[in-house]
Structures are given as structure tokens and as C-alpha cells.
XYZ file of C-alpha atoms in Angstrom:
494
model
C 0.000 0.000 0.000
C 3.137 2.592 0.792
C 4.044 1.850 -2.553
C 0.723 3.263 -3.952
C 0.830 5.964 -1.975
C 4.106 6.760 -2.731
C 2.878 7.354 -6.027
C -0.450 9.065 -5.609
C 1.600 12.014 -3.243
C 4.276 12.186 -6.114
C 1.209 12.851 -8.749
C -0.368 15.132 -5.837
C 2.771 16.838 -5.655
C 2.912 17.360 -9.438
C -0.301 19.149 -9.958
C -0.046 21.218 -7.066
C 3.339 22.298 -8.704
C 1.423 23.157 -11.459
C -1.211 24.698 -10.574
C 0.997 26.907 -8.051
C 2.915 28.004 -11.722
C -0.656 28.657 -13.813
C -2.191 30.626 -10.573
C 0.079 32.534 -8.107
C -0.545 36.350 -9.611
C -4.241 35.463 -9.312
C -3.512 34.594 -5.146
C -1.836 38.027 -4.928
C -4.484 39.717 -6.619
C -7.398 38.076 -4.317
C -5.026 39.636 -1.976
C -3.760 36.126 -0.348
C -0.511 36.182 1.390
C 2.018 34.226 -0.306
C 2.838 31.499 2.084
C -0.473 30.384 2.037
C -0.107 29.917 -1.481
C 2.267 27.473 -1.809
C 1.289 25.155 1.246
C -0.330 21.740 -0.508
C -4.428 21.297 -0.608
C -4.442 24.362 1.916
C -4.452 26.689 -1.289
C -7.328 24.494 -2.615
C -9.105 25.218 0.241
C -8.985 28.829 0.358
C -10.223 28.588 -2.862
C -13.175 26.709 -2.499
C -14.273 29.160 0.651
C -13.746 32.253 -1.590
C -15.775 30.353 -4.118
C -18.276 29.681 -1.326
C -18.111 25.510 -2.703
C -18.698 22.700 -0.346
C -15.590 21.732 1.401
C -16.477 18.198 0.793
C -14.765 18.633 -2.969
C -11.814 18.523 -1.121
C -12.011 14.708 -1.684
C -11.734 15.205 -5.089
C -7.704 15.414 -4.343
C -8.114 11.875 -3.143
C -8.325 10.677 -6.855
C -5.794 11.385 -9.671
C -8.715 11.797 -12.413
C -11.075 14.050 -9.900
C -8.501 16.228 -8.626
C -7.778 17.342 -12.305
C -11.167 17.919 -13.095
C -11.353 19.896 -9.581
C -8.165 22.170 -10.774
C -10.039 22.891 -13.734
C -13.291 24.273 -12.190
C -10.881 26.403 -9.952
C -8.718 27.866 -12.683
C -12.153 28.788 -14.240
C -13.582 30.247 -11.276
C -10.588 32.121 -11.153
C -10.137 33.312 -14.935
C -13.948 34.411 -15.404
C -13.158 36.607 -11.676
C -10.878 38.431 -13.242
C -11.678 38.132 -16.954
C -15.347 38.423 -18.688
C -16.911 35.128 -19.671
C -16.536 35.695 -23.492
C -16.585 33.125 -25.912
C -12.965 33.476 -27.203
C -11.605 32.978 -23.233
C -14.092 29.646 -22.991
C -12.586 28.325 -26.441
C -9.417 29.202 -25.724
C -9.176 27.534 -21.960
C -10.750 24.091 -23.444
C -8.442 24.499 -26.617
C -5.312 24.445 -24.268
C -6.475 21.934 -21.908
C -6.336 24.849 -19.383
C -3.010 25.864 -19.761
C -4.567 29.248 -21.224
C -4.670 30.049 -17.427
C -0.453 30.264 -17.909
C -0.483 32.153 -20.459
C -2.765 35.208 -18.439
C -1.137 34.644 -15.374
C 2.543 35.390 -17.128
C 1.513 37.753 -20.014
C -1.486 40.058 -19.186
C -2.274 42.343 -16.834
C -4.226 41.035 -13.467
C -6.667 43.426 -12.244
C -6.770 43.730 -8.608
C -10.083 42.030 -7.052
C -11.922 42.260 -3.465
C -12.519 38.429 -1.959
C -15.751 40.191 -0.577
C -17.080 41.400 -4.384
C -17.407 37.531 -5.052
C -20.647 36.965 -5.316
C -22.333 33.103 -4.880
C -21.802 31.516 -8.257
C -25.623 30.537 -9.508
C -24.934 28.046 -12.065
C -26.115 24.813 -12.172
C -23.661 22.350 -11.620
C -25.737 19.433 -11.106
C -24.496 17.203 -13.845
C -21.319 18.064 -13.108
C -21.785 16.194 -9.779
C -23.776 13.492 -11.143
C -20.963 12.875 -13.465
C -18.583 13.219 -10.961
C -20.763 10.559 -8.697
C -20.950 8.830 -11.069
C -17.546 7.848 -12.412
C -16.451 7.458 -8.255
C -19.593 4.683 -7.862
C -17.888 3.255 -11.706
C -14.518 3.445 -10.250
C -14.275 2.148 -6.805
C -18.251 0.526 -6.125
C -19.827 -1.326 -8.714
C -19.951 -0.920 -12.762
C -22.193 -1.981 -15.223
C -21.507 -4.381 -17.922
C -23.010 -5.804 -20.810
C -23.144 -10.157 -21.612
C -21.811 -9.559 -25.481
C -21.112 -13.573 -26.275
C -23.025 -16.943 -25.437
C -20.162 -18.106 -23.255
C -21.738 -18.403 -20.447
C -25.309 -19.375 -21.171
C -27.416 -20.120 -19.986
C -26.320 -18.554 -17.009
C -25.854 -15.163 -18.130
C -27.253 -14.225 -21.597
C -26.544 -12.397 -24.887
C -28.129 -8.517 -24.192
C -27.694 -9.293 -20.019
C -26.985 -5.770 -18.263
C -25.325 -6.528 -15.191
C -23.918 -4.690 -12.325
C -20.003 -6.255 -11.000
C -19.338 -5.459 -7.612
C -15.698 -4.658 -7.159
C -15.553 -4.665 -3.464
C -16.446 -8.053 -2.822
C -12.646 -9.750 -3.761
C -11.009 -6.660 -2.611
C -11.166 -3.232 -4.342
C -8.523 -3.091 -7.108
C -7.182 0.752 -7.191
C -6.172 1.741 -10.887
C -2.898 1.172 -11.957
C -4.116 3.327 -15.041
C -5.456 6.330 -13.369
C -5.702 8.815 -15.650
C -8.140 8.512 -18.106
C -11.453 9.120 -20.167
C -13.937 8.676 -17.659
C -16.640 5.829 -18.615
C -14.009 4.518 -20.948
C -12.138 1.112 -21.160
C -9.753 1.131 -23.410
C -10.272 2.191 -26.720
C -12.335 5.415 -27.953
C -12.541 4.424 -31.039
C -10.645 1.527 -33.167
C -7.405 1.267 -31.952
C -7.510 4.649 -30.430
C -6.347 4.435 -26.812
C -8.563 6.150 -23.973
C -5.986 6.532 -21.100
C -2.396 7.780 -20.630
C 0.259 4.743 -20.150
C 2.630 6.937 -18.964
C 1.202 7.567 -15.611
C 1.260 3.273 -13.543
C 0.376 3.198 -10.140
C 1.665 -0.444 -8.336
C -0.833 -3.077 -8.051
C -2.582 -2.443 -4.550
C -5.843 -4.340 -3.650
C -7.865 -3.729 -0.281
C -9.006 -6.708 1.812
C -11.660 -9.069 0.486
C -15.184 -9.007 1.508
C -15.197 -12.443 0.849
C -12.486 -14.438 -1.025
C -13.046 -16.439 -4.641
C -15.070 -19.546 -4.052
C -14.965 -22.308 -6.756
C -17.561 -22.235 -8.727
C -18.199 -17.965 -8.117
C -19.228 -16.308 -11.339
C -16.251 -14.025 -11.793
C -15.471 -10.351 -13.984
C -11.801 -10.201 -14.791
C -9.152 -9.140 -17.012
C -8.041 -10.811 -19.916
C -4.395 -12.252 -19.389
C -3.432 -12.488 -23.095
C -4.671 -9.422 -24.256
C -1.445 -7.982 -25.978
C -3.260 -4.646 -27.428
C -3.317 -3.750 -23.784
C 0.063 -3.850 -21.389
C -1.327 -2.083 -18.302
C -3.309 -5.018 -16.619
C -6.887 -3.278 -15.555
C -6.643 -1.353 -19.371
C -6.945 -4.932 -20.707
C -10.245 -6.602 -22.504
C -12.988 -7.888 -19.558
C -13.587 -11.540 -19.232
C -16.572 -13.089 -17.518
C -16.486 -16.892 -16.532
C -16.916 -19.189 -13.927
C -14.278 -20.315 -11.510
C -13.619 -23.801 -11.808
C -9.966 -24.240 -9.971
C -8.576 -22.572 -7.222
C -4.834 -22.103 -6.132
C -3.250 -25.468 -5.494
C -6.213 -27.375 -7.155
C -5.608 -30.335 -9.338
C -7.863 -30.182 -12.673
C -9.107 -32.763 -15.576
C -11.842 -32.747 -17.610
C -12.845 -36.405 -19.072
C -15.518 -37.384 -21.836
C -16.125 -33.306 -21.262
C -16.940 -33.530 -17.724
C -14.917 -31.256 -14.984
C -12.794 -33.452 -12.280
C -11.079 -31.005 -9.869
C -9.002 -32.510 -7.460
C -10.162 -35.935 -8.897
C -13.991 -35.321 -7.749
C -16.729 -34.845 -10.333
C -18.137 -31.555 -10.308
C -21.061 -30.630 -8.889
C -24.042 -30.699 -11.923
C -25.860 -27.353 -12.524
C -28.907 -26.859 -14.782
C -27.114 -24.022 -16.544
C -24.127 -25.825 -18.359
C -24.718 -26.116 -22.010
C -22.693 -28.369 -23.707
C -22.664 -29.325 -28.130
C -25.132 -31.645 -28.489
C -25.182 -33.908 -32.278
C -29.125 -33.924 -33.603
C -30.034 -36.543 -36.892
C -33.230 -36.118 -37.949
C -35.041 -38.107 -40.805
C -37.554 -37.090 -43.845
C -37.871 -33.579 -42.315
C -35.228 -31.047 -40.667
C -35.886 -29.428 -37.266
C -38.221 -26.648 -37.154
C -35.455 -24.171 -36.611
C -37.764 -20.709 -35.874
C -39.785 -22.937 -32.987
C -36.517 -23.860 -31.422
C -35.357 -20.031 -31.329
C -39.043 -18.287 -30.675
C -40.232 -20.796 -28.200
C -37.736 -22.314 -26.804
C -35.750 -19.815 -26.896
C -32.784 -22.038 -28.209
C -29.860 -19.526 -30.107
C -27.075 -21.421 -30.740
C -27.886 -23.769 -33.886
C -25.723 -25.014 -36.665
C -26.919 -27.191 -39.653
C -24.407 -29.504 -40.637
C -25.817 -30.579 -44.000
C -28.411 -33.204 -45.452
C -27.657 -37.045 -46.675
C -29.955 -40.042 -47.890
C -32.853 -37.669 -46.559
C -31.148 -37.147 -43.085
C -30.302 -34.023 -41.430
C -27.735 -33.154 -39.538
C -27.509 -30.367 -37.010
C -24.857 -29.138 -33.683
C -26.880 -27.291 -31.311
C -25.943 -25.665 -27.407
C -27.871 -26.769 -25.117
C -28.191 -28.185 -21.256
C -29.257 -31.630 -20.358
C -33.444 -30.480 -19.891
C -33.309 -28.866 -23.283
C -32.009 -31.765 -24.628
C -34.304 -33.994 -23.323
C -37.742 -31.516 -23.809
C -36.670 -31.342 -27.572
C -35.857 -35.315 -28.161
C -39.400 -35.565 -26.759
C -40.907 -33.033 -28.626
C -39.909 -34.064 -32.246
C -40.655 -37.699 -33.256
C -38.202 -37.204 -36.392
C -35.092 -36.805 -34.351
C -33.578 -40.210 -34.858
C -30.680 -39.653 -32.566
C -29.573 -36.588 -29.834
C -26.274 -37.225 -28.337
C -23.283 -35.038 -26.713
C -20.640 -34.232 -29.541
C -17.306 -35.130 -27.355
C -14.202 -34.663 -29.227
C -12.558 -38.124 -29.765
C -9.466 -38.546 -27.065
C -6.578 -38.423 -29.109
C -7.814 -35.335 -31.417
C -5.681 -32.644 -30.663
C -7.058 -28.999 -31.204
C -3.859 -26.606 -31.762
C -5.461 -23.463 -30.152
C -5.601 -25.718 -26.660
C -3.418 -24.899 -23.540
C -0.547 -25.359 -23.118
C -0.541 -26.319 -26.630
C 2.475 -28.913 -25.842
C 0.154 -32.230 -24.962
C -2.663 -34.019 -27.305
C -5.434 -32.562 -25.252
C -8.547 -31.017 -26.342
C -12.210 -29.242 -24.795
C -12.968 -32.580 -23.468
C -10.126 -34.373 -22.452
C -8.194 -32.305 -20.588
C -5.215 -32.701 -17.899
C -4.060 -33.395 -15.363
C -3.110 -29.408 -14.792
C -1.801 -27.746 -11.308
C -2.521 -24.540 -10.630
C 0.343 -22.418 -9.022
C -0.822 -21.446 -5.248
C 0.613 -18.039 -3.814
C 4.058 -19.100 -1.461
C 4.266 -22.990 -2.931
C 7.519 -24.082 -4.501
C 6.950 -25.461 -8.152
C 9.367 -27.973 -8.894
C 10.609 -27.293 -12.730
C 11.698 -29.608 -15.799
C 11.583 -29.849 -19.091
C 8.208 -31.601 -19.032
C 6.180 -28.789 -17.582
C 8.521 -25.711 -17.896
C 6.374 -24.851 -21.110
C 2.888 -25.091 -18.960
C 4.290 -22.346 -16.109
C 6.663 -20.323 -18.496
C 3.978 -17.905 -18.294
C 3.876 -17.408 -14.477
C 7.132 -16.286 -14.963
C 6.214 -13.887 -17.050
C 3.261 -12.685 -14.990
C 5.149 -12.377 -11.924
C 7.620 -10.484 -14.297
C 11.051 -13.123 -13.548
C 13.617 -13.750 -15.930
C 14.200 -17.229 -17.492
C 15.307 -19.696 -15.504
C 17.711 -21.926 -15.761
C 16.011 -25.482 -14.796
C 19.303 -27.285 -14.396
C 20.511 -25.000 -12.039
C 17.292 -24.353 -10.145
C 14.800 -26.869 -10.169
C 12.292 -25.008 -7.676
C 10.819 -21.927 -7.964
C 8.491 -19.713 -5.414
C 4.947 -18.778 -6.630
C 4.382 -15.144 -6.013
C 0.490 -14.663 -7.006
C -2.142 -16.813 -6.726
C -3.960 -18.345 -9.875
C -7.136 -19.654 -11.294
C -8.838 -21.778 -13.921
C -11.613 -20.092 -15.428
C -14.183 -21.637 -17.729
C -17.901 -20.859 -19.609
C -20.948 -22.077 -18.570
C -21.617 -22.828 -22.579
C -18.169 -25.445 -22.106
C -18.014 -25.952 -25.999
C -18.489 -22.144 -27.168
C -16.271 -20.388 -24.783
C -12.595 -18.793 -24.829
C -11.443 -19.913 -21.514
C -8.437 -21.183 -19.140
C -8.399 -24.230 -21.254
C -7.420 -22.394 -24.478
C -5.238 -19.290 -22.897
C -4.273 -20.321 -19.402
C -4.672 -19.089 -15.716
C -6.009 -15.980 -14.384
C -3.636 -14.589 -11.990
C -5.165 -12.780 -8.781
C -3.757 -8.975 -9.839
C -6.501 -9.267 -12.975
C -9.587 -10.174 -10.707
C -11.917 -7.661 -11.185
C -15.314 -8.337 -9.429
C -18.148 -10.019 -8.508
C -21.309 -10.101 -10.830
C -23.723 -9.721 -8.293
C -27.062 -8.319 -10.224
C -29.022 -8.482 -13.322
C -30.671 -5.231 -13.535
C -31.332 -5.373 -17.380
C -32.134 -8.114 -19.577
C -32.625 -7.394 -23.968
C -32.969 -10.505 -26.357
C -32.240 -8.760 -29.745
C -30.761 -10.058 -32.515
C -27.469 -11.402 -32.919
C -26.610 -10.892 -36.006
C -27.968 -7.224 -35.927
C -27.862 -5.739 -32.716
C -28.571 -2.548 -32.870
C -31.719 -3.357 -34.721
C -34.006 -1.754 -31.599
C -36.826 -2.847 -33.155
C -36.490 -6.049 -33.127
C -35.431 -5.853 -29.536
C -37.726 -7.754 -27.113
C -37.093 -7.317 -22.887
C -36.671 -10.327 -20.744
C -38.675 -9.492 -18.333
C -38.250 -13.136 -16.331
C -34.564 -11.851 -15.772
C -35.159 -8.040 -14.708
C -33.620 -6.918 -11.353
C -32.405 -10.587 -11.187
C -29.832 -11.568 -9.077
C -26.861 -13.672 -9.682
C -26.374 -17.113 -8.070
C -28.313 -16.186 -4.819
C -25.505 -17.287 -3.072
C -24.404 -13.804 -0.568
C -26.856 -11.967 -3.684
C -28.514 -9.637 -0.615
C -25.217 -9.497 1.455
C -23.688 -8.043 -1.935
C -26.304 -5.506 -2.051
C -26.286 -4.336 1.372
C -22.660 -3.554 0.665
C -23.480 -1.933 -2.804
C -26.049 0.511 -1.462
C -24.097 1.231 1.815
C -20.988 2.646 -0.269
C -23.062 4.355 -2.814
C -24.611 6.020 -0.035
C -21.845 7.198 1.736
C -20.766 9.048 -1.437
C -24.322 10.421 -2.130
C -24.084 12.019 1.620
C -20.484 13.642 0.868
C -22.085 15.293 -1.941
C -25.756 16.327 -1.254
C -24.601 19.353 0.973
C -23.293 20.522 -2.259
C -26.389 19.779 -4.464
C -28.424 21.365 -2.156
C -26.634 24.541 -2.104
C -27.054 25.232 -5.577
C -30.364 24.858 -5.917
């Protein structure tokens, strides 16, 4: 933590530096004495009582990204004090990114100006401190996401809006603090939305509750090379299937972890092989009534046709019942020794269904190295930033993160551990905790609203009820504590 506050005083430090440069003739002018001046969040202070602002926006220092936006409203304050509010002095502060406010305080001529001739600014500043509530809630409480793929159906589904608590596993602070707020990554194409200059060290607060096997869990996307800074990399949601120090297998496509079965859900979907005869499936009842997305026809022979469709074990069983065509409805498990190339650690003959036996590295263990495996945890070493080793000369090496094996719900349409690897703990993001949102629309066209239809069945839904009102306790406790830091503000503007 000393580490990451190290770093947050150095940044502090910075702007005050700068804004002491961009402002000091206007402090003499208000008629402020000049040691006051340069003394640290004391000269935001003054400002904010000459302003007649809530002293509350002091917190706004706390956080790289608010500060700056607090600095700005100051230097405003102070420009259109001094300066009338024309259009050209507007365009010309937001042209400069502020730094106009240099360029008056070193070049023209500072009238002098009475603290007591300030008047109580009027304006409406409301949606400046909804934003501003906003992106703190986004930041550091919970933030909304959006189910894009069918990996984890039918769990969570395609047009799913749900809320990710990030306090749950321990708040993550940004390593990437300065950027476009409400942003990810990208603006636009490859266009990046935050600085990569400015890394704060990986600090996490204590856990509400640790990650249980089998959680539902939000996290960042190891192998996204686009993306070096780890919480500026592509989100991931999947279930977690292996803990630190767990042993895991899958056989004939079912899960063993530590050589027990896992437990059976209703929600796994799995490819399942459909033959029909004289007629093919009735395709639009499958999709409208059953609400069934994920179908592929294979092809027709001798009258037979052949389809690969998602589903779980009822679905499977309601629609061999339902059709008195389908000759045959079996799981499609790839054969034992087919080896798929995209497959981790891409060194054995495994595939999606026959899988292991893998280890995953536990936080403080030794791993004992050779040639056999040094291919499977080459990567830790690359997480945990080490050099290559040499085996021969040290067979053992120390873990110094814990890790976890991460798969989809929909086990033979996901992107998971078993294709790209472990999930170390510094990527963790959150815990999906609500679905507050739920659109079936169509996949191929999504932004086609009008063929959008609500799910009303999974509106203000929670997520595995498992600690679901616990988690929302928590979530509307901290968003209330920043509502009541505000609302003295608010209400003196109105």
C-alpha cells in the first residue's frame, strides 16, 4: 500500500506544482498572502471558501482523475473573476487543456479584485456532480456491464446488463489512473482512452469475501497484448472452476477437480449432435419458443439431417421428446486423441474434453521445474515479471500470485483457461452480483431496436443467490456514503 501511496503524493505533488505556476498572480491579486499559497491542498481550500463551494470537494484530491477535473473548475472560477466570460476565453481555456490560465497569469495584466465582491456563483452544476458521482460509484463501487457472447449461457445471456461489484474480492485501485472517464480502453478503433505513462503499483484492499470455486467471476483478460497495463486490458466473464493449489481434468467433457466430479448445474450447455429423418428441425420454434440460439446445420444425406446445437441436459431432453423425427440426440465429445492446436498449453494431445491433469500455481508454494512442464508455467514467470530460468541450475521456484482456472458455462463455445491459461489474482476484477437489465435482440444485428424484445423473467435478477442480498447491502451502503459527501453541495445550488 506505501508503494501506492508513494505514487499518488508524487502525482499530488505534481499538480499542485502546477497549478501553483498557472495561478500565483491570481492569489496576490485576491489579496492572499504568499505562504499560504504554496502550502499543498491548503491553497485548494482557500479557494473553495472564496468560491463559497462545499468543502467536501476537497475529496476530489483523493483521486488522480477528480482532482484534475477539480483544478479545472478552480482555474475557471478564477479566470472568469478576473476576466469576462466571453466566448474566445471559454474556447481558448478548453483548446489548451487549461493551460490558457499560464499564459494570463505570465503575459497580461491582473486586475486587482476584493474576496468580498465575489458573489455566490448561480450556475447549475448538477451534472457536473452526477458525473462526478458517477464515475467514483464506476470506479471504486460497482460498474455496469453488458453479456456480449453466449459463453456463459445459460447462465448469463446475450443482451444481459449486469452490475459487477468490485468490493467483494477486494477493491482493485487503478494502476491506469488517468483517463477518459466511462471509458475502457479504446475510444474508437485502436484509439487508446488513457495515458500509459502515468502506472500506479498493483494495490488491492481486503476481500469481503475471497473467490469460491464455482463464483461467477469479472476479470481481465491475461493475453490481451493490445493492452500492457493489466486493468486497461479486454474484460472476461467466466466461472471459476480451480482454485490455487487445485488439481484439474476434464474427461468425456466432464470437470474433475481434485479428482472429484463436479457438482451438476442446470445451466451448463454443452454441443449436443441432432439426426433427424424425412424432415429437418423446425429451426424458428426452437429459437421463438424455446428460446434455443445457438444452432448449426451440418448438411443433409440419404434424406437425413444433420444439425450441432448448445444446449443443457433439460433442453435436450424436452426437444428429443418433442420431435418424433429426431432419430438420434447425443453429446458431440471430441474423440481422445484429437488434438485442437489453439488448446493450452498447446504442448500435450489434449482437447475441450479431455483435458489434464493441470496444477494450478498457489501463492508461497515451490513449483518444482523440468523440461516436461517448464512450457505449462513459463507464463507465471512472465506474470510475476522473472527472468528465465535456468532449470538445471534451479529446479524449484516460489509462486508469487495466486492463480485460477476459469471456464464458460456454454463449455463448448467459450474462450477460456483451457485455451489461454490461468487468471492470476492482480486481474480479478469483481463479482457479478445483479441483473438489472435483460434485452434478447438479434445477434446478427444488434442494434436493430426494433427487433429488440425485454426479458422481463430476468429483470432486477440476481446472480447465483448465493451472498446476492449481502452483496447488495454492501453496494447501497458505499453508494450512499458518497451520495451524503455530496448532497450538501447539491443542495446549495439549488
Amino acid at each position: 500500500m506505501y508503494k501506492y501511496l508513494i505514487f499518488s503524493g508524487i502525482f499530488l505533488f505534481i499538480e499542485h506544482v502546477i497549478h501553483i505556476l498557472g495561478t500565483w498572480k491570481f492569489y496576490k491579486k485576491l489579496g492572499i498572502p504568499s505562504w499560504k499559497i504554496f502550502i499543498p491542498i491548503y491553497n485548494i481550500f482557500i479557494l473553495l471558501k472564496i468560491y463559497k463551494r462545499s468543502i467536501c470537494w476537497i475529496f476530489l484530491l483523493l483521486i488522480p482523475l477528480t482532482s484534475i477535473i477539480l483544478i479545472f473548475i478552480l482555474w475557471m472560477d478564477l479566470i472568469f473573476t478576473f476576466f469576462k466570460k466571453t466566448k474566445t476565453n471559454f474556447f481558448l481555456f478548453f483548446l489548451s487543456a487549461g493551460l490558457y490560465i499560464y499564459y494570463i497569469n505570465f503575459f497580461k495584466k491582473i486586475p486587482i479584485f476584493k474576496i468580498e465582491n465575489i458573489k455566490k456563483k448561480e450556475e447549475n452544476i448538477g451534472i457536473l456532480l452526477a458525473m462526478i458521482f458517477s464515475f467514483i460509484t464506476h470506479t471504486y463501487i460497482v460498474q455496469p456491464f453488458v453479456i456480449p457472447t453466449s459463453s456463459m449461457e445459460r447462465t448469463l445471456l446475450v443482451g444481459d446488463f449486469i452490475l459487477v461489484s468490485k468490493i467483494h474480492y477486494g477493491l482493485r485501485m487503478p494502476i491506469s489512473p488517468i483517463y477518459i472517464p466511462f471509458t475502457h480502453n479504446n475510444i474508437i478503433g485502436n484509439i487508446k482512452s488513457y495515458i500509459s505513462i502515468f502506472q500506479w503499483p498493483y494495490f488491492r484492499f481486503s476481500s469481503i469475501q475471497s473467490v469460491q470455486r464455482n463464483d461467477i467471476v469479472v476479470f481481465n483478460f491475461p493475453k490481451d497484448h493490445n493492452h500492457k497495463i493489466i486493468d486497461r486490458k479486454d474484460h472476461y466473464i467466466k466461472r471459476c472452476v480451480g482454485l490455487p493449489g487445485d488439481l484439474i481434468s476434464i474427461k468425456k467433457g466432464i470437470l474433475f477437480v481434485n479428482h472429484k466430479k463436479e457438482r451438476s448445474f442446470l445451466e451448463k450447455q454443452q454441443a449436443y449432435f441432432i439426426k433427424t429423418e424425412n424432415i429437418p428441425l423446425n429451426v424458428e420454434y426452437l429459437e421463438k419458443k424455446m428460446d434455443v440460439k445457438d444452432i448449426e446445420y451440418i448438411g443433409e444425406r440419404n434424406n437425413e439431417h444433420f444439425y450441432q446445437i448448445m444446449l443443457n441436459e433439460k433442453k435436450a431432453v424436452d426437444i428429443k421428446n418433442l420431435f418424433e423425427n429426431i432419430i438420434f440426440i447425443k453429446k458431440y465429445i471430441l474423440p481422445i486423441h484429437f488434438k485442437e492446436h489453439y488448446i493450452f498449453p498447446n504442448h500435450f494431445d489434449w482437447n475441450r474434453d479431455f483435458f489434464g491433469p493441470l496444477h494450478i500455481p498457489k501463492k508461497g508454494e515451490f513449483l518444482k521445474l523440468n523440461s516436461k512442464n517448464i512450457h505449462i508455467y513459463n507464463e507465471i514467470l512472465n506474470y510475476e515479471k522473472v527472468e528465465k530460468i535456468d532449470i538445471v541450475s534451479k529446479k524449484y521456484y516460489k509462486v508469487k500470485k495466486n492463480y485460477y482456472f476459469m471456464m464458460g458455462d456454454n463449455r463448448h463455445n467459450s474462450s477460456d483457461s483451457r485455451y489461454w491459461g490461468f487468471v492470476p489474482e492482480d486481474h480479478i476484477v469483481g463479482k457479478p452480483i445483479f441483473i438489472w437489465m435483460s434485452i434478447d435482440w438479434d445477434r446478427k444485428s444488434p442494434i436493430n431496436i426494433f427487433s429488440w424484445k425485454f426479458r422481463w423473467d430476468r429483470i432486477m435478477k440476481t446472480i447465483d443467490g448465493k451472498h446476492s442480498y449481502l452483496s447488495l447491502f454492501f453496494l447501497f451502503s458505499f453508494v450512499y456514503i458518497i451520495y451524503f459527501l455530496f448532497k450538501n453541495e447539491k443542495s446549495s445550488t439549488q
